[in-house]
Tab-separated table of C-alpha atoms and ligand atoms in Angstrom:
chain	number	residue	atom	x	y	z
A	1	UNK	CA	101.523	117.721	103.096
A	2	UNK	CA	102.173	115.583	100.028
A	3	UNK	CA	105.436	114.162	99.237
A	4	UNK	CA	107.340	112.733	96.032
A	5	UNK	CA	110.557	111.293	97.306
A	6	UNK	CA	113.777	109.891	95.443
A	7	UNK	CA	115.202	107.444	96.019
A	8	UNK	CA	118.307	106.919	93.460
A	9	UNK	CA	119.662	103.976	95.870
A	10	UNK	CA	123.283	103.462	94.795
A	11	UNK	CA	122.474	104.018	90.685
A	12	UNK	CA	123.621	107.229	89.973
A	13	UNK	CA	127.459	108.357	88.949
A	14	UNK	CA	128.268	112.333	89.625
A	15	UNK	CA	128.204	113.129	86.035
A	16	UNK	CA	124.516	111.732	85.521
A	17	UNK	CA	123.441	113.356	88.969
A	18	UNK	CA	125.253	116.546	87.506
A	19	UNK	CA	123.019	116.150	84.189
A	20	UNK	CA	120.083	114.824	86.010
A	21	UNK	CA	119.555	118.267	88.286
A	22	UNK	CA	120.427	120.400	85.364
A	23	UNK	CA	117.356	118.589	83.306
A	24	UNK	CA	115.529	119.054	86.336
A	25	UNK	CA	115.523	122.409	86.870
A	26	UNK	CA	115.362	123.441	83.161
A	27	UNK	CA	112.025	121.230	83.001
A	28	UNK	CA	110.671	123.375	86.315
A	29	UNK	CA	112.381	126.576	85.083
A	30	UNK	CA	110.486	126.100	81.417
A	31	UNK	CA	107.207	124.651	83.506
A	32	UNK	CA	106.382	127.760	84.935
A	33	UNK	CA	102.641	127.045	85.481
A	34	UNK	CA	103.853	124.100	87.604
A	35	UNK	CA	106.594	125.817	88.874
A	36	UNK	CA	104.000	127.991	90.658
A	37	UNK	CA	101.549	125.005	91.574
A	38	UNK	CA	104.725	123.531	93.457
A	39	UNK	CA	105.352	127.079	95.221
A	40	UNK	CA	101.908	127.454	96.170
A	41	UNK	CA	101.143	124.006	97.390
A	42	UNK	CA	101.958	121.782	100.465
A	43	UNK	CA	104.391	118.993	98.434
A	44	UNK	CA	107.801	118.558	99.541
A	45	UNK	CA	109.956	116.840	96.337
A	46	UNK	CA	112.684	115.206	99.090
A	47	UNK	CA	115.520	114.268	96.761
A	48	UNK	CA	117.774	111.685	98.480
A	49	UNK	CA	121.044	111.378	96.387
A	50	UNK	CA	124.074	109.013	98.028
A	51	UNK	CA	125.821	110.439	101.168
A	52	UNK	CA	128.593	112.358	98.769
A	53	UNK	CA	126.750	114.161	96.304
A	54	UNK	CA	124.017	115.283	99.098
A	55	UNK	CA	125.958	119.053	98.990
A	56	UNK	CA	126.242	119.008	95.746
A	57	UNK	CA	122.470	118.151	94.996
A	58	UNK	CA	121.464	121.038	97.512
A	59	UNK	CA	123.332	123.437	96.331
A	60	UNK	CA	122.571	122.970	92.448
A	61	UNK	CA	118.490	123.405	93.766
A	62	UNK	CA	118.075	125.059	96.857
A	63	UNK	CA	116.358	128.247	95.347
A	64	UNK	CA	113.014	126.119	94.968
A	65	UNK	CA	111.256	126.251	98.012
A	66	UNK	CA	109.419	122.604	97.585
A	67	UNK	CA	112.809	120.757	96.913
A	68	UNK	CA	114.296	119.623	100.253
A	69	UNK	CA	117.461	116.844	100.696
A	70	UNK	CA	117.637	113.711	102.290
A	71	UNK	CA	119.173	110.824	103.235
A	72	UNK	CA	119.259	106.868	102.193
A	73	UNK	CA	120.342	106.098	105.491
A	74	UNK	CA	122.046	107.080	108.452
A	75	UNK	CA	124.553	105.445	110.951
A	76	UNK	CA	122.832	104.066	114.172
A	77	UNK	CA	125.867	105.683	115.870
A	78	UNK	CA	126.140	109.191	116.930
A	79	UNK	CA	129.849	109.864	116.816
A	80	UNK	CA	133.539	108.300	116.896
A	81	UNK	CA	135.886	106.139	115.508
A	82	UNK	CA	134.001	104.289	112.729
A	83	UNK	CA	135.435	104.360	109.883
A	84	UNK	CA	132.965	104.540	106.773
A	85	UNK	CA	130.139	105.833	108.882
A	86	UNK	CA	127.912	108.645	108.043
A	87	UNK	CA	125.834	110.455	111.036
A	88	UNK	CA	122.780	112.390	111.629
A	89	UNK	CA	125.234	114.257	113.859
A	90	UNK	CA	127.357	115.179	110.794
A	91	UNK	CA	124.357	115.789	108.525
A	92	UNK	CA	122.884	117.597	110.879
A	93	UNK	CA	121.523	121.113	108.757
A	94	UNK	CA	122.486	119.788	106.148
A	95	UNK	CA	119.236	117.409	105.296
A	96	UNK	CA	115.951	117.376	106.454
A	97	UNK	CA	115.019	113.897	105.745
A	98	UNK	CA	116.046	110.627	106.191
A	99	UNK	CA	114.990	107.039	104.478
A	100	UNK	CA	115.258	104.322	107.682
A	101	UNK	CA	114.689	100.846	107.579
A	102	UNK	CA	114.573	100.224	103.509
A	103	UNK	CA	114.386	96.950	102.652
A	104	UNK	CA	117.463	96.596	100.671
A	105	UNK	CA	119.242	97.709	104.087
A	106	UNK	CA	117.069	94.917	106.260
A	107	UNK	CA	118.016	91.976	103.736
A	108	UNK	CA	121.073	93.162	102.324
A	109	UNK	CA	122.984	94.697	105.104
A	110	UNK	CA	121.180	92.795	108.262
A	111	UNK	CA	119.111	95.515	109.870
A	112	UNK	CA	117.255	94.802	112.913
A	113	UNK	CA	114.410	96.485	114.670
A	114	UNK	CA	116.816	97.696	117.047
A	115	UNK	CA	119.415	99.302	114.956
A	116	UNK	CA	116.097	101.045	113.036
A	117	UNK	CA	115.317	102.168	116.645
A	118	UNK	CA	118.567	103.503	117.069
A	119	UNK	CA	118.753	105.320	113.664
A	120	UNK	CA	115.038	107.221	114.660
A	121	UNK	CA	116.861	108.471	117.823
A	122	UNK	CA	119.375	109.656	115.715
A	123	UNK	CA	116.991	111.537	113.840
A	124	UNK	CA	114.900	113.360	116.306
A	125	UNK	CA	118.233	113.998	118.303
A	126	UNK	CA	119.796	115.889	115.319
A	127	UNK	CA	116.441	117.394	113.656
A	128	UNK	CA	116.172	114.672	111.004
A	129	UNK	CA	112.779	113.440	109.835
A	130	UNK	CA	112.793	109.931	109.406
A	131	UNK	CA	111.194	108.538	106.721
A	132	UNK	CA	110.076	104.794	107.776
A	133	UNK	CA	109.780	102.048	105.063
A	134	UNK	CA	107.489	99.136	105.889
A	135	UNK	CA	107.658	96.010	104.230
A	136	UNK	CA	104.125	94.844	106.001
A	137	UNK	CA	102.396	94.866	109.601
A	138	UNK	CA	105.282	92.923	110.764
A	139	UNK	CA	107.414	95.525	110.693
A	140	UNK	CA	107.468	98.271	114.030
A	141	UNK	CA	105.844	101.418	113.632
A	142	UNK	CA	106.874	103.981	116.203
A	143	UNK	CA	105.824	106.835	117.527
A	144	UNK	CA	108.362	109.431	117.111
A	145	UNK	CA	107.714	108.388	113.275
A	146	UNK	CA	105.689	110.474	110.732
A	147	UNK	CA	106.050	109.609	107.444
A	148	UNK	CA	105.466	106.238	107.158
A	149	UNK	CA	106.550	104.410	103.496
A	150	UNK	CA	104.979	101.057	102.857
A	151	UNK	CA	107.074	99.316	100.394
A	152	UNK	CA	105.728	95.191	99.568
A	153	UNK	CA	108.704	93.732	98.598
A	154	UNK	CA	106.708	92.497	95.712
A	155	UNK	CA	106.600	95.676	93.936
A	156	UNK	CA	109.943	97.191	94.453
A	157	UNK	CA	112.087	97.539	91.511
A	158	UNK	CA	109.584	94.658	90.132
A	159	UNK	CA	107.633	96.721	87.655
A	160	UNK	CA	104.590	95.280	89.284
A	161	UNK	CA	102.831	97.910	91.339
A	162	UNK	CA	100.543	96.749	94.274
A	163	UNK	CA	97.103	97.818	93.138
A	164	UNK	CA	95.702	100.849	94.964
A	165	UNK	CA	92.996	98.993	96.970
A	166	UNK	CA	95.441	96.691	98.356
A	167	UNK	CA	97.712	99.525	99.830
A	168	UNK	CA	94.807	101.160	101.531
A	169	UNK	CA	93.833	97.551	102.908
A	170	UNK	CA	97.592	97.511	104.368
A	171	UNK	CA	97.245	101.115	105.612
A	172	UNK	CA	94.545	99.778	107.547
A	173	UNK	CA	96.182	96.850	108.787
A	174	UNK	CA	99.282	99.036	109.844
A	175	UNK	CA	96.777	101.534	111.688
A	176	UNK	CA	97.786	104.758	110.543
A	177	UNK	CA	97.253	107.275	112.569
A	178	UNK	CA	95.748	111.141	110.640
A	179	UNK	CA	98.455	112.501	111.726
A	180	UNK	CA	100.630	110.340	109.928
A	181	UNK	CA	101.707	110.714	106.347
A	182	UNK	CA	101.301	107.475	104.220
A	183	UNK	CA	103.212	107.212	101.329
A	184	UNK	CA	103.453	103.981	98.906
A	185	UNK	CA	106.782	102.877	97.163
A	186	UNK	CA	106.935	99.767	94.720
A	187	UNK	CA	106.824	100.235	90.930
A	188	UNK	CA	105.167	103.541	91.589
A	189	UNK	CA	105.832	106.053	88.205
A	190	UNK	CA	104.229	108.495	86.113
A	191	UNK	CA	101.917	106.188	84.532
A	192	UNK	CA	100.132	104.782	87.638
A	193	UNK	CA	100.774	107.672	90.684
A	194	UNK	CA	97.733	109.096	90.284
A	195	UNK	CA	95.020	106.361	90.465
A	196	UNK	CA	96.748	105.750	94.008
A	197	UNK	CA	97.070	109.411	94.697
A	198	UNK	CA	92.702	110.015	93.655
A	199	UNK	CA	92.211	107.368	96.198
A	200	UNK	CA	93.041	110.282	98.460
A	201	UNK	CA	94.046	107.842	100.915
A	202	UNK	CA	97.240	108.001	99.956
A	203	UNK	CA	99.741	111.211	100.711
A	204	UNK	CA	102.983	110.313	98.134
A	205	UNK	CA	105.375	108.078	96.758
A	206	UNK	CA	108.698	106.961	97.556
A	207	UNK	CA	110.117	106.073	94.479
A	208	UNK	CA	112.924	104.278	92.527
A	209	UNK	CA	113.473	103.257	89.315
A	210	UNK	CA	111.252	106.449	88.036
A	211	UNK	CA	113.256	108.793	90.064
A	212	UNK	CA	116.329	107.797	87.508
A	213	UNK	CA	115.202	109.611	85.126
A	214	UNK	CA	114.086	113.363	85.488
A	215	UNK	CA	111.149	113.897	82.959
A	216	UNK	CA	109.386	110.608	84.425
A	217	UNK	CA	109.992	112.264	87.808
A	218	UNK	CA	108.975	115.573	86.971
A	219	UNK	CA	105.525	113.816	85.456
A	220	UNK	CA	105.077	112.558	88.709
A	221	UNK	CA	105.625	115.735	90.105
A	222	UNK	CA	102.880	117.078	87.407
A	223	UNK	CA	100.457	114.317	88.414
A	224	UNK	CA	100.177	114.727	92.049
A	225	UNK	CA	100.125	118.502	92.379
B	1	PGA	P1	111.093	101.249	92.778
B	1	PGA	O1	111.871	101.420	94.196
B	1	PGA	O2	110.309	102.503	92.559
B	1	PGA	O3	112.200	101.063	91.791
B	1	PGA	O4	110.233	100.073	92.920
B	1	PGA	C1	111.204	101.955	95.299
B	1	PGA	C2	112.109	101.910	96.486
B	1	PGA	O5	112.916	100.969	96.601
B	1	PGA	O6	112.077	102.811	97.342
Protein backbone atom coordinates (compact mmCIF):
# COMPACT_ATOMS: atom_id res chain seq x y z
CA UNK A 1 0.00 0.00 0.00
CA UNK A 2 1.31 3.48 -0.76
CA UNK A 3 0.33 6.44 1.12
CA UNK A 4 0.29 10.40 0.60
CA UNK A 5 -0.71 11.86 3.91
CA UNK A 6 -1.65 15.56 5.01
CA UNK A 7 -0.71 16.98 7.35
CA UNK A 8 -2.22 20.74 7.49
CA UNK A 9 -0.91 21.02 11.30
CA UNK A 10 -2.81 23.99 12.74
CA UNK A 11 -2.59 26.26 9.19
CA UNK A 12 -5.77 26.02 7.78
CA UNK A 13 -9.07 28.37 8.59
CA UNK A 14 -12.65 26.61 7.59
CA UNK A 15 -13.11 28.81 4.68
CA UNK A 16 -9.66 27.77 3.01
CA UNK A 17 -10.31 24.00 4.05
CA UNK A 18 -13.88 24.67 2.48
CA UNK A 19 -12.04 26.01 -0.83
CA UNK A 20 -9.19 23.67 -0.51
CA UNK A 21 -11.56 20.26 -0.86
CA UNK A 22 -13.66 21.92 -3.44
CA UNK A 23 -10.24 22.50 -5.65
CA UNK A 24 -9.52 19.12 -4.75
CA UNK A 25 -12.10 17.29 -5.99
CA UNK A 26 -12.67 19.43 -9.15
CA UNK A 27 -8.83 18.67 -9.99
CA UNK A 28 -9.70 14.63 -9.44
CA UNK A 29 -13.22 15.07 -10.91
CA UNK A 30 -11.52 16.87 -14.25
CA UNK A 31 -8.37 14.20 -13.87
CA UNK A 32 -10.26 11.39 -14.80
CA UNK A 33 -7.33 9.26 -16.09
CA UNK A 34 -5.92 9.66 -12.56
CA UNK A 35 -9.03 9.51 -11.02
CA UNK A 36 -9.08 5.87 -12.22
CA UNK A 37 -5.25 5.16 -11.47
CA UNK A 38 -6.22 6.18 -7.75
CA UNK A 39 -9.39 3.73 -7.89
CA UNK A 40 -7.49 1.00 -9.26
CA UNK A 41 -4.40 1.19 -7.17
CA UNK A 42 -3.31 0.38 -3.54
CA UNK A 43 -2.68 4.37 -2.31
CA UNK A 44 -4.57 5.62 0.50
CA UNK A 45 -4.54 9.84 0.26
CA UNK A 46 -5.12 10.06 4.42
CA UNK A 47 -6.16 13.69 4.77
CA UNK A 48 -5.68 14.79 8.41
CA UNK A 49 -7.48 18.21 8.86
CA UNK A 50 -7.67 19.71 12.76
CA UNK A 51 -9.97 17.79 15.20
CA UNK A 52 -13.15 20.21 14.11
CA UNK A 53 -13.28 20.20 10.54
CA UNK A 54 -12.46 16.21 10.48
CA UNK A 55 -16.59 15.73 9.64
CA UNK A 56 -16.64 18.23 7.56
CA UNK A 57 -13.54 17.08 5.42
CA UNK A 58 -15.18 13.48 5.25
CA UNK A 59 -18.18 14.32 4.29
CA UNK A 60 -17.22 16.89 1.41
CA UNK A 61 -14.97 13.53 -0.08
CA UNK A 62 -16.07 10.37 1.05
CA UNK A 63 -17.36 9.15 -2.44
CA UNK A 64 -13.57 8.51 -3.49
CA UNK A 65 -12.63 5.30 -2.38
CA UNK A 66 -8.65 6.17 -1.92
CA UNK A 67 -9.39 9.30 0.32
CA UNK A 68 -9.58 8.20 3.98
CA UNK A 69 -9.50 10.81 7.32
CA UNK A 70 -7.26 11.11 10.02
CA UNK A 71 -6.06 12.51 12.88
CA UNK A 72 -3.06 15.01 14.09
CA UNK A 73 -3.26 13.56 17.33
CA UNK A 74 -5.20 11.94 19.84
CA UNK A 75 -5.63 12.22 23.70
CA UNK A 76 -3.56 9.56 25.68
CA UNK A 77 -6.80 9.30 27.71
CA UNK A 78 -9.70 7.18 26.92
CA UNK A 79 -12.59 8.99 28.51
CA UNK A 80 -13.77 11.63 31.30
CA UNK A 81 -13.58 14.84 32.63
CA UNK A 82 -10.87 16.60 30.57
CA UNK A 83 -11.76 19.40 29.33
CA UNK A 84 -10.21 20.21 25.75
CA UNK A 85 -9.45 16.59 25.08
CA UNK A 86 -10.15 14.77 21.96
CA UNK A 87 -10.29 10.70 22.06
CA UNK A 88 -9.83 7.77 19.90
CA UNK A 89 -12.90 6.71 21.88
CA UNK A 90 -14.88 9.67 20.45
CA UNK A 91 -13.35 9.40 16.97
CA UNK A 92 -13.86 6.13 16.95
CA UNK A 93 -15.62 5.40 13.06
CA UNK A 94 -15.14 8.37 12.40
CA UNK A 95 -11.21 8.23 11.20
CA UNK A 96 -9.11 5.62 10.25
CA UNK A 97 -5.82 7.11 10.92
CA UNK A 98 -3.99 8.76 13.35
CA UNK A 99 -0.51 10.96 13.30
CA UNK A 100 1.30 9.97 16.97
CA UNK A 101 4.33 11.23 18.26
CA UNK A 102 5.00 14.36 15.66
CA UNK A 103 7.66 16.28 16.53
CA UNK A 104 6.01 19.54 16.98
CA UNK A 105 3.91 17.58 19.78
CA UNK A 106 7.38 16.03 21.46
CA UNK A 107 9.10 19.62 21.62
CA UNK A 108 6.27 21.80 21.71
CA UNK A 109 3.78 20.18 23.94
CA UNK A 110 6.31 17.75 26.07
CA UNK A 111 5.50 14.29 24.77
CA UNK A 112 7.15 11.40 26.23
CA UNK A 113 7.64 7.86 25.12
CA UNK A 114 5.09 6.94 27.48
CA UNK A 115 2.26 9.17 26.66
CA UNK A 116 3.11 7.99 22.71
CA UNK A 117 2.64 4.49 24.26
CA UNK A 118 -0.48 5.39 25.66
CA UNK A 119 -1.89 7.15 22.53
CA UNK A 120 -0.99 3.59 20.32
CA UNK A 121 -3.21 1.77 22.90
CA UNK A 122 -5.67 4.15 22.22
CA UNK A 123 -5.52 3.39 18.73
CA UNK A 124 -5.65 -0.31 18.45
CA UNK A 125 -8.34 -0.20 21.33
CA UNK A 126 -10.70 1.99 19.19
CA UNK A 127 -9.65 0.70 15.51
CA UNK A 128 -7.31 3.63 14.82
CA UNK A 129 -4.16 3.15 12.78
CA UNK A 130 -1.46 4.97 14.17
CA UNK A 131 0.71 6.63 12.11
CA UNK A 132 4.26 6.87 14.03
CA UNK A 133 6.64 9.84 13.30
CA UNK A 134 10.32 9.25 14.03
CA UNK A 135 12.65 11.87 14.46
CA UNK A 136 15.76 9.17 14.35
CA UNK A 137 16.75 5.63 15.91
CA UNK A 138 16.35 7.21 19.20
CA UNK A 139 12.98 7.31 19.05
CA UNK A 140 10.75 3.76 20.09
CA UNK A 141 9.39 1.80 17.44
CA UNK A 142 6.69 -0.59 18.55
CA UNK A 143 5.14 -3.34 17.54
CA UNK A 144 1.53 -2.77 17.37
CA UNK A 145 2.86 0.08 14.86
CA UNK A 146 2.64 -0.09 11.01
CA UNK A 147 3.17 2.84 9.33
CA UNK A 148 6.14 4.17 10.43
CA UNK A 149 6.95 8.18 9.34
CA UNK A 150 10.55 9.23 9.66
CA UNK A 151 10.61 12.89 9.90
CA UNK A 152 14.66 14.52 10.58
CA UNK A 153 13.89 17.47 12.20
CA UNK A 154 16.21 18.99 9.72
CA UNK A 155 13.89 18.84 6.90
CA UNK A 156 10.57 19.64 8.34
CA UNK A 157 9.02 22.78 7.28
CA UNK A 158 12.87 23.64 6.35
CA UNK A 159 12.62 23.47 2.60
CA UNK A 160 15.63 21.25 2.78
CA UNK A 161 14.68 17.69 2.01
CA UNK A 162 16.95 14.82 3.37
CA UNK A 163 18.38 13.30 0.22
CA UNK A 164 16.90 9.92 -0.71
CA UNK A 165 20.00 7.80 0.12
CA UNK A 166 20.15 9.13 3.49
CA UNK A 167 16.48 8.09 4.38
CA UNK A 168 17.04 4.58 3.22
CA UNK A 169 20.39 4.61 5.38
CA UNK A 170 17.96 5.63 8.43
CA UNK A 171 15.39 3.00 7.39
CA UNK A 172 18.09 0.71 7.92
CA UNK A 173 19.24 1.97 11.06
CA UNK A 174 15.55 1.96 12.42
CA UNK A 175 15.19 -1.81 11.16
CA UNK A 176 12.10 -1.82 9.36
CA UNK A 177 10.46 -4.65 9.28
CA UNK A 178 8.52 -5.75 5.28
CA UNK A 179 5.71 -5.63 6.84
CA UNK A 180 6.02 -2.22 7.79
CA UNK A 181 5.15 0.78 5.71
CA UNK A 182 7.95 3.48 5.56
CA UNK A 183 7.02 6.71 4.70
CA UNK A 184 9.41 9.98 4.69
CA UNK A 185 8.17 13.52 5.80
CA UNK A 186 10.52 16.70 5.67
CA UNK A 187 10.35 19.16 2.76
CA UNK A 188 8.86 16.36 0.74
CA UNK A 189 6.61 18.07 -2.45
CA UNK A 190 5.84 17.65 -5.93
CA UNK A 191 9.14 18.52 -7.17
CA UNK A 192 11.27 15.91 -5.30
CA UNK A 193 8.55 12.83 -4.22
CA UNK A 194 9.42 10.85 -6.81
CA UNK A 195 13.26 10.41 -6.84
CA UNK A 196 12.51 9.07 -3.16
CA UNK A 197 9.48 7.18 -4.26
CA UNK A 198 11.85 5.28 -7.62
CA UNK A 199 14.12 4.32 -4.85
CA UNK A 200 11.28 1.90 -4.22
CA UNK A 201 12.43 1.73 -0.81
CA UNK A 202 10.29 4.10 0.16
CA UNK A 203 6.20 3.54 0.50
CA UNK A 204 4.88 7.55 0.88
CA UNK A 205 5.10 10.81 2.28
CA UNK A 206 3.80 12.53 5.15
CA UNK A 207 3.66 15.90 4.20
CA UNK A 208 3.29 19.61 5.21
CA UNK A 209 3.81 22.65 3.76
CA UNK A 210 2.83 20.99 0.16
CA UNK A 211 -0.31 19.62 1.52
CA UNK A 212 -1.44 23.56 1.87
CA UNK A 213 -2.04 23.88 -1.25
CA UNK A 214 -4.20 21.39 -3.40
CA UNK A 215 -2.65 21.38 -6.99
CA UNK A 216 0.96 20.77 -5.34
CA UNK A 217 -0.80 17.96 -3.46
CA UNK A 218 -2.66 16.58 -6.17
CA UNK A 219 0.95 16.54 -8.24
CA UNK A 220 2.10 14.50 -5.62
CA UNK A 221 -0.72 12.43 -5.87
CA UNK A 222 0.09 12.29 -9.86
CA UNK A 223 3.73 11.43 -9.14
CA UNK A 224 3.49 8.49 -6.97
CA UNK A 225 0.62 6.60 -8.57
P1 LIG B 1 6.78 19.73 5.85
O1 LIG B 1 6.10 19.06 7.17
O2 LIG B 1 6.33 18.92 4.68
O3 LIG B 1 6.24 21.12 5.85
O4 LIG B 1 8.22 19.66 6.05
C1 LIG B 1 6.09 17.67 7.32
C2 LIG B 1 5.51 17.33 8.66
O5 LIG B 1 5.70 18.10 9.62
O6 LIG B 1 4.81 16.31 8.80
Amino acid sequence: MKYLIANWKAQMTFSQIQEWTREFRQQIDENSQLKNKLTDNPISIILCPPHPFILYVKDQLHDYPFIKIGAQDISTIEEGKFTGEVTAKALQGIIDYSIIGHSERRSNFGETEKHIEQKIQQCQKYNIEPILCVRDEKDSMYPAVKILAFEPVSAIGTGKNMDPLQVIEMKKKLAVSPENSFLYGGSADETNCAGYYKTGEIDGFLVGNASLNPTKFFEMAHNIV
